mmCIF file of C-alpha atoms and ligand atoms in Angstrom:
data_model
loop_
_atom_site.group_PDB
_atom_site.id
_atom_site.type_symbol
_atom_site.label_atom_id
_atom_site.label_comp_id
_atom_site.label_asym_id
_atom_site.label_seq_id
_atom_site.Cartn_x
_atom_site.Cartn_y
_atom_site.Cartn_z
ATOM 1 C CA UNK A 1 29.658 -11.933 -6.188
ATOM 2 C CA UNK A 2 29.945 -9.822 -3.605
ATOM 3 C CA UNK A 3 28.287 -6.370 -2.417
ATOM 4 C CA UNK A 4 24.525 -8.205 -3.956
ATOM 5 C CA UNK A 5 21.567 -6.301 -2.539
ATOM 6 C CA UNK A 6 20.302 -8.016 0.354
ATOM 7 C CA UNK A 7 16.724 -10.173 0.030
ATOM 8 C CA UNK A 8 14.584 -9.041 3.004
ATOM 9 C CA UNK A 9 11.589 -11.397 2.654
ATOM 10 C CA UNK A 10 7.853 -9.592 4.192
ATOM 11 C CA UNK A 11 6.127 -12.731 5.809
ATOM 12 C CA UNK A 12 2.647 -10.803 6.568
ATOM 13 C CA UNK A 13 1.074 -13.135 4.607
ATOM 14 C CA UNK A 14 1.429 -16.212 6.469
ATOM 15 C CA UNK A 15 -0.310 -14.439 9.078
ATOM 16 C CA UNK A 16 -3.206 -13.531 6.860
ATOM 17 C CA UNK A 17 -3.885 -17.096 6.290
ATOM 18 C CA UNK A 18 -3.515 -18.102 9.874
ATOM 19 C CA UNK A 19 -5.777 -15.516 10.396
ATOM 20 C CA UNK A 20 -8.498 -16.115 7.949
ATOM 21 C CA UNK A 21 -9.217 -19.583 9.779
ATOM 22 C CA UNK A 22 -8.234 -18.384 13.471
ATOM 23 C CA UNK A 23 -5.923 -21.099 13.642
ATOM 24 C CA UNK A 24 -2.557 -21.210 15.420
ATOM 25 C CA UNK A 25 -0.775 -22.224 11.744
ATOM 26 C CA UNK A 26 0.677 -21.093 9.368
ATOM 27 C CA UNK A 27 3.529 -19.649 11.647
ATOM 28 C CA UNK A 28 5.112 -16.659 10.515
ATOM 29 C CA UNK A 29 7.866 -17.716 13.076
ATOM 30 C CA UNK A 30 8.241 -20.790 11.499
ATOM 31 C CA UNK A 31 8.223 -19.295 8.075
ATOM 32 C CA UNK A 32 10.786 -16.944 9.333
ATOM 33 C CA UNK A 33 12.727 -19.499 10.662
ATOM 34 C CA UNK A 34 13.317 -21.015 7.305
ATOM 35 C CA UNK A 35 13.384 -18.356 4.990
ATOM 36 C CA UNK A 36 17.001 -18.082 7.274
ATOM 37 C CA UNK A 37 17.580 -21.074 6.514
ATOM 38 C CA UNK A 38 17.332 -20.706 2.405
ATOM 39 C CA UNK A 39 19.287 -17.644 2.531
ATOM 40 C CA UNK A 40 16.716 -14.896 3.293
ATOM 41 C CA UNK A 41 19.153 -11.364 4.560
ATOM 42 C CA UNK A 42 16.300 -10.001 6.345
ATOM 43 C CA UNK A 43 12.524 -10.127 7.982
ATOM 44 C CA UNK A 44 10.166 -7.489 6.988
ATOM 45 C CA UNK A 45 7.169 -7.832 8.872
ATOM 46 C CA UNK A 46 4.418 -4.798 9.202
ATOM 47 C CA UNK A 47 2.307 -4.510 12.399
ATOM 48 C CA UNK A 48 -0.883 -2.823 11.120
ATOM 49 C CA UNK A 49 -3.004 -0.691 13.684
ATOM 50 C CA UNK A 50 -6.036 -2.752 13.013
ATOM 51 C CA UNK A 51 -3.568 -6.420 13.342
ATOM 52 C CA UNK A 52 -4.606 -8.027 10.042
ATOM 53 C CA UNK A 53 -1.916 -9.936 9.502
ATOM 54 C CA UNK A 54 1.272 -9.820 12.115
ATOM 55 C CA UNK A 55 0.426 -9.021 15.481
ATOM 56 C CA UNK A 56 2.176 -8.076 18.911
ATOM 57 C CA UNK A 57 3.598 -11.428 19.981
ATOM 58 C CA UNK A 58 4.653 -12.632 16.218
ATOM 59 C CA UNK A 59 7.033 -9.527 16.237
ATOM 60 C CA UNK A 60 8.594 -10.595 19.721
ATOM 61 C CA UNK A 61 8.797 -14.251 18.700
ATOM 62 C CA UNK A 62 10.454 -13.216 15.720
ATOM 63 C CA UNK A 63 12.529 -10.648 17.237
ATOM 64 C CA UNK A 64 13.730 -13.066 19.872
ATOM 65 C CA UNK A 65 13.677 -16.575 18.190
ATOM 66 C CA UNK A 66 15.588 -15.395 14.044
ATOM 67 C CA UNK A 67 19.202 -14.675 13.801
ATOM 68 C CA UNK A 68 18.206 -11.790 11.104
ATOM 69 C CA UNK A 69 17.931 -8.218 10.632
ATOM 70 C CA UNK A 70 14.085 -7.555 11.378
ATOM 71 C CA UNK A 71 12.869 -4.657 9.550
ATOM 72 C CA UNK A 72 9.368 -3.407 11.394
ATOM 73 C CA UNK A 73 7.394 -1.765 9.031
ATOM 74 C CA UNK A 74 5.448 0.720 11.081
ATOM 75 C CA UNK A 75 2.751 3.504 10.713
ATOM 76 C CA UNK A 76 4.057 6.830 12.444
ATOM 77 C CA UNK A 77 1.961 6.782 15.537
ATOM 78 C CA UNK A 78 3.083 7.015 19.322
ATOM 79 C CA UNK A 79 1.821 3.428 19.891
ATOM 80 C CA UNK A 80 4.172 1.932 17.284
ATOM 81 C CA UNK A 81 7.098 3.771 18.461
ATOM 82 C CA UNK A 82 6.943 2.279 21.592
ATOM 83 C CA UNK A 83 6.170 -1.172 20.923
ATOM 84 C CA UNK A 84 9.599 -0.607 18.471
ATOM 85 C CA UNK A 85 11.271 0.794 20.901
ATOM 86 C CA UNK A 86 10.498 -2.352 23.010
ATOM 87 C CA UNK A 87 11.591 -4.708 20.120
ATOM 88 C CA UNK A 88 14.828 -3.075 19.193
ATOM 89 C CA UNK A 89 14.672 -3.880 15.818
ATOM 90 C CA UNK A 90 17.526 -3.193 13.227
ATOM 91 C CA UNK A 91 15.481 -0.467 11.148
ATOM 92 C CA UNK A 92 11.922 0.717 11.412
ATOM 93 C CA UNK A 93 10.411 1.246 7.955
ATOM 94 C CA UNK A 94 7.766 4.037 8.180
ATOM 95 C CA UNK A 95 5.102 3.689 6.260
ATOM 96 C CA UNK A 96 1.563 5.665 5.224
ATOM 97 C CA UNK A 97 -0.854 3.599 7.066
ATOM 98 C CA UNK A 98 -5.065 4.005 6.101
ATOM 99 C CA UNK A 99 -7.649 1.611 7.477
ATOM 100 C CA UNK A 100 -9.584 1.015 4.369
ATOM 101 C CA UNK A 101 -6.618 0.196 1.927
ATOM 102 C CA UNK A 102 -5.549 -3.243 1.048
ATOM 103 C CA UNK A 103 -1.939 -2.593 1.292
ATOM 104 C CA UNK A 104 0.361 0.295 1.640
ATOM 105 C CA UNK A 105 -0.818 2.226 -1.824
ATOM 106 C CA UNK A 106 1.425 4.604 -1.965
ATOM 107 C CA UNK A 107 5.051 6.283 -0.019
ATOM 108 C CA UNK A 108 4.819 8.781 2.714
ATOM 109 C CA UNK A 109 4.778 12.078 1.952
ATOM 110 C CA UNK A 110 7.419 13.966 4.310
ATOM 111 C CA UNK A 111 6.389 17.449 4.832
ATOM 112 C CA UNK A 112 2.589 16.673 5.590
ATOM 113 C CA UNK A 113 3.979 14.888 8.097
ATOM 114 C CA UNK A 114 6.701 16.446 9.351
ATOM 115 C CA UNK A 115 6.274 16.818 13.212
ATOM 116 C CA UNK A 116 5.304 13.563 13.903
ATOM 117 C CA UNK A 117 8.600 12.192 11.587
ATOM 118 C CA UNK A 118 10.328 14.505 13.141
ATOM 119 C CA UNK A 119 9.739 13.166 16.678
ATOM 120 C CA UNK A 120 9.479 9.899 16.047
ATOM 121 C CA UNK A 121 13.236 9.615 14.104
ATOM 122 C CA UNK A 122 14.721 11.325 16.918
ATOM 123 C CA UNK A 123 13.407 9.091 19.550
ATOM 124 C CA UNK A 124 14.088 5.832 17.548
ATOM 125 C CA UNK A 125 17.636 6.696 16.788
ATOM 126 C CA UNK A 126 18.110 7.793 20.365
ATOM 127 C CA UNK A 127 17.667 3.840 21.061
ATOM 128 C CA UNK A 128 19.871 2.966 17.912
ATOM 129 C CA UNK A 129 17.193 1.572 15.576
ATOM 130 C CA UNK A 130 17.850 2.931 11.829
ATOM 131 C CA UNK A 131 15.036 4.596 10.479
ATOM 132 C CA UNK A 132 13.431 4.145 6.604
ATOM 133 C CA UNK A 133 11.122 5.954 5.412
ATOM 134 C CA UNK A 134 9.242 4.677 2.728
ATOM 135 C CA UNK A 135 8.520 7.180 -0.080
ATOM 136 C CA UNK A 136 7.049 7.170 -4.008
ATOM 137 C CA UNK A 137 10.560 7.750 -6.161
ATOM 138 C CA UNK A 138 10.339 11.559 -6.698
ATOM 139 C CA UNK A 139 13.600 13.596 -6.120
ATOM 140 C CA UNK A 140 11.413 15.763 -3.538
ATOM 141 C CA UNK A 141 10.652 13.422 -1.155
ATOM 142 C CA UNK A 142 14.292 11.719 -1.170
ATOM 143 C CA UNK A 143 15.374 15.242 -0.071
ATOM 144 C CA UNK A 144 13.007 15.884 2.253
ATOM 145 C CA UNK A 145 13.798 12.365 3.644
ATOM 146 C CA UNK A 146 17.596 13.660 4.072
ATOM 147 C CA UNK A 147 16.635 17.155 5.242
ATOM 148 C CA UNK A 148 14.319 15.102 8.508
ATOM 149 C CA UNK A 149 17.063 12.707 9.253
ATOM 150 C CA UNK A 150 16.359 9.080 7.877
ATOM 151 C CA UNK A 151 19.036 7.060 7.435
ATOM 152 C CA UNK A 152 17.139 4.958 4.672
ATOM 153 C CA UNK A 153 14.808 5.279 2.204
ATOM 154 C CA UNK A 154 12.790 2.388 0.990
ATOM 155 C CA UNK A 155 11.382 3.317 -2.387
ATOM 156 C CA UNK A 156 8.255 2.486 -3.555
ATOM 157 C CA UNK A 157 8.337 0.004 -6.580
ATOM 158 C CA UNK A 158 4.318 -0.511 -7.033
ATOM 159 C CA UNK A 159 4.334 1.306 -10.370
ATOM 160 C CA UNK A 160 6.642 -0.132 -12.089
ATOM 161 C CA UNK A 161 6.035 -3.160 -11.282
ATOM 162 C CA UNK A 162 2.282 -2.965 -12.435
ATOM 163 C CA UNK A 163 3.511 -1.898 -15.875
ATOM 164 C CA UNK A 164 5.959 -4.828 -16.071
ATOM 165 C CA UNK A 165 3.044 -6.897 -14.913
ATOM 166 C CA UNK A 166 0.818 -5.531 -17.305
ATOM 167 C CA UNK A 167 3.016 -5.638 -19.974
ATOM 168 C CA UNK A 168 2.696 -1.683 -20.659
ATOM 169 C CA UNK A 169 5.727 0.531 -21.240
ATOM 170 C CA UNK A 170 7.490 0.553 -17.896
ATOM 171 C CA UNK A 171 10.655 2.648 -18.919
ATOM 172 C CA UNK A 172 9.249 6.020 -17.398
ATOM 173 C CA UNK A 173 8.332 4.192 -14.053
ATOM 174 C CA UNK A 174 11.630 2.204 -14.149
ATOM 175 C CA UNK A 175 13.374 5.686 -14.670
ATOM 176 C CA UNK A 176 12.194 7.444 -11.596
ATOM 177 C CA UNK A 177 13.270 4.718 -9.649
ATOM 178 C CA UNK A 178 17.007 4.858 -10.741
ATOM 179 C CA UNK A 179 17.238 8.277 -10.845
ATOM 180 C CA UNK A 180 15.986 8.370 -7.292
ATOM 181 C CA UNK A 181 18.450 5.653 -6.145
ATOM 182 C CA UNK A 182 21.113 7.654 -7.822
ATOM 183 C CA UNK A 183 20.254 10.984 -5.850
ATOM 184 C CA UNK A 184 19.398 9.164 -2.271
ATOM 185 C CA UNK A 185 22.716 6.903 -3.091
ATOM 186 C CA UNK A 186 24.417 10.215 -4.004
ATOM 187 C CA UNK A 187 23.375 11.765 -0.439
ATOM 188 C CA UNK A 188 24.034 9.475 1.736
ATOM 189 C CA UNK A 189 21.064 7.421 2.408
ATOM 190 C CA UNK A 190 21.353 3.665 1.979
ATOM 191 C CA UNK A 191 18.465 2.356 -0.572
ATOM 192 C CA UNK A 192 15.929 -0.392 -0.036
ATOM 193 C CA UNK A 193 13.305 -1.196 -2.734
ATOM 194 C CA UNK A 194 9.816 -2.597 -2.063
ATOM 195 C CA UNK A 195 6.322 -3.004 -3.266
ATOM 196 C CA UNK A 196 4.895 -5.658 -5.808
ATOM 197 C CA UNK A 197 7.980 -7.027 -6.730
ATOM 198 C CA UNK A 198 8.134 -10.620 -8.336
ATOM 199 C CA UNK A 199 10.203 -12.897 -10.594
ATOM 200 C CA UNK A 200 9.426 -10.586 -13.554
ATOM 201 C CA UNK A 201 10.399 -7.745 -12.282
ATOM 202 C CA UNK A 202 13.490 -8.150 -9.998
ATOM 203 C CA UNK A 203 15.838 -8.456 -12.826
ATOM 204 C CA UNK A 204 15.702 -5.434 -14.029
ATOM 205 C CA UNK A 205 15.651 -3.643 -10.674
ATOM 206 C CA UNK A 206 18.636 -5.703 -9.340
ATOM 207 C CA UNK A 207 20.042 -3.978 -12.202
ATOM 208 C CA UNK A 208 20.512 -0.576 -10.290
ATOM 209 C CA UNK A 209 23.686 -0.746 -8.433
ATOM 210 C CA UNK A 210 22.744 1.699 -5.613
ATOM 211 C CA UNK A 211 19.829 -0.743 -4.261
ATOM 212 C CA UNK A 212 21.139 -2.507 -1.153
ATOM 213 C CA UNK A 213 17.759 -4.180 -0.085
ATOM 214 C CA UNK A 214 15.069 -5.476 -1.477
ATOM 215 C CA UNK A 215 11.508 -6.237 0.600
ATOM 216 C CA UNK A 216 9.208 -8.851 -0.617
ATOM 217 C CA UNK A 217 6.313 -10.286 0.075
ATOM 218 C CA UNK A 218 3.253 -11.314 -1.232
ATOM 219 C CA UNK A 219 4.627 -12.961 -3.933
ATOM 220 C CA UNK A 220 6.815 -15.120 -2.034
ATOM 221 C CA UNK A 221 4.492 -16.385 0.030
ATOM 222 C CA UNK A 222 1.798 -16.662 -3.449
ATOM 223 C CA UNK A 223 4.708 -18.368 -5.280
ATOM 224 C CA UNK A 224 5.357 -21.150 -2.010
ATOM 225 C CA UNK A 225 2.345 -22.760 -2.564
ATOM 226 C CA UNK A 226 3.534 -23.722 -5.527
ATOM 227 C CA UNK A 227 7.167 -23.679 -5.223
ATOM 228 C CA UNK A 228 7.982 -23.887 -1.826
ATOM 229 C CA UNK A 229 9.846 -21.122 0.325
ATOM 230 C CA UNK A 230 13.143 -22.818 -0.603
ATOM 231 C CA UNK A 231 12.844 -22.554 -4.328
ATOM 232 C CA UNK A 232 11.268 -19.299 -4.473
ATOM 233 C CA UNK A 233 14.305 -17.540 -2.255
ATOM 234 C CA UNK A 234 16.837 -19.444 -3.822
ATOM 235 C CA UNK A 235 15.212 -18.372 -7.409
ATOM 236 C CA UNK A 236 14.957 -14.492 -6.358
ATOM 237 C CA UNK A 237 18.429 -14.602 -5.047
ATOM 238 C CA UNK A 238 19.478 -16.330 -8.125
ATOM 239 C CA UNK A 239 17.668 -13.094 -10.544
ATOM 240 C CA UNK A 240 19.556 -10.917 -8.135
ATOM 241 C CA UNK A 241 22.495 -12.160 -9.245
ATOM 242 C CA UNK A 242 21.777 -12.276 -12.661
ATOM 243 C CA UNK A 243 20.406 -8.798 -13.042
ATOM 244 C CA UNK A 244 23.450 -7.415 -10.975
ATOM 245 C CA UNK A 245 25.476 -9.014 -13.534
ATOM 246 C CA UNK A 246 23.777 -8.372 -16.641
ATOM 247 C CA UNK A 247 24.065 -4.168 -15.280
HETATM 248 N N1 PXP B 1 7.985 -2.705 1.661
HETATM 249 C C1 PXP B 1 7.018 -1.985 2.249
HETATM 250 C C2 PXP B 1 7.389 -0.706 2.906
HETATM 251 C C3 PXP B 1 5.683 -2.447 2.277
HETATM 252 O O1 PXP B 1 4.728 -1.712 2.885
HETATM 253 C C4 PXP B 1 5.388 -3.692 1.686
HETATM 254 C C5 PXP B 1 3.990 -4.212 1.726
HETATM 255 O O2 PXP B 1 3.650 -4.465 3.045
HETATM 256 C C6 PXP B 1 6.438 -4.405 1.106
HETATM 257 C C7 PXP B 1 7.726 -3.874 1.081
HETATM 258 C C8 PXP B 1 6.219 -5.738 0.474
HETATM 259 O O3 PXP B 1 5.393 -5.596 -0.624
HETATM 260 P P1 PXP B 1 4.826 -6.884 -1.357
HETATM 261 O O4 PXP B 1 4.066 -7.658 -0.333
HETATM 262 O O5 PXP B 1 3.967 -6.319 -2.431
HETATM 263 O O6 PXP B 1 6.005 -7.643 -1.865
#
């Protein structure tokens, strides 16, 4: 089937077990070495400030050693700018970034931050790296993310994905995601998904035909140790497909 939404896979969490033991295993390179080869589209990888999980020389490895798009999740700060401007990757995903949080809680919000996204999309287009900016699906920030220049918005899917989880009512949640996707589609900015996704709830996302990307993480690595990497691509690709169809 062609035009499916792409299957960026976020291997952070390999590095947050080789971290927990400081070992030199599990590899994120190696992980990202095979999720190529079961038919990942993409490497997300985040480079916190405070390196919990990926640091410096995982993104070069990466960068240098997989034949994939590398998406470099990055908090909008002058030392991530240049160590992405040093990578090259093929988009920069900014992201909120707060010490104390367990993972990214929430999307950016644009006109708080407007100088600094300002600056820092201008310089990393200048050296031809797309720019994403990851935002909560609310038709003012998918402007906003027009109006500064983005090229991409990666929309956060955390709520929804908690009520599907949860098994609460998840229609309002799944409805501010598609009508975002429709307006950001409808503007010109290409649409990436990400946040809490997992095999119950990529169906019905894959569903909306204006999502080209999808970024996911911690439950592919949580579902490997069971699974393997293999089956749990090959299965995510495979609900793609289906919910794609299904639309
Ligand atoms: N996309 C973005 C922008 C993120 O910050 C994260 C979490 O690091 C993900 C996707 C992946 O989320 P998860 O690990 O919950 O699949």
């Amino acid at each position: 089937m062609d035009n499916l939404p792409r299957l960026g896979v976020n291997i952070d969490h390999v590095a947050t077990l080789r971290n927990v033991r400081g070992e030199n295993y599990p590899s994120p390179l190696r992980a990202a070495l095979l999720c190529k080869e079961f038919g990942a589209d993409g490497i997300t990888a985040h480079l916190r400030e405070d390196r919990r999980h990926i640091r410096d020389d995982d993104i070069l490895e990466i960068k240098e050693n997989v034949d994939l798009p590398l998406n470099f999740e990055m908090a909008p700060t002058s030392e991530m700018m240049e160590i992405a401007i040093r990578t090259k990757p093929n988009a920069c995903c900014i992201v909120p970034e707060k010490r104390e949080e367990v993972t990214t809680e929430g999307g950016i919000h644009i006109q708080r931050n407007h100088n600094i996204l300002y600056n820092l999309i201008n310089e990393l287009k200048k050296n031809n790296i797309r720019v994403s900016l990851f935002i909560d699906p609310s038709e003012e920030q998918i402007n906003a993310a027009k109006d500064i220049g983005a090229d991409i918005v990666e929309i956060h899917a955390g709520e929804f994905c908690k009520d599907v989880h949860l098994g609460l009512d998840f229609e309002s949640a799944y409805n501010k995601i598609k009508e975002s996707s429709f307006l950001a589609s409808k503007i010109g900015l290409e649409v990436h998904l990400g946040h809490g996704i997992t095999f119950e709830s990529i169906e019905k996302l894959a569903g909306i035909k204006e999502i080209k990307e999808f970024n996911i993480g911690h439950f592919i690595i949580s579902e490997s140790i069971f699974s393997g990497l293999k089956d749990t691509i090959v299965e995510f690709k495979r609900l793609i497909e289906k919910g794609r169809m299904l639309a």
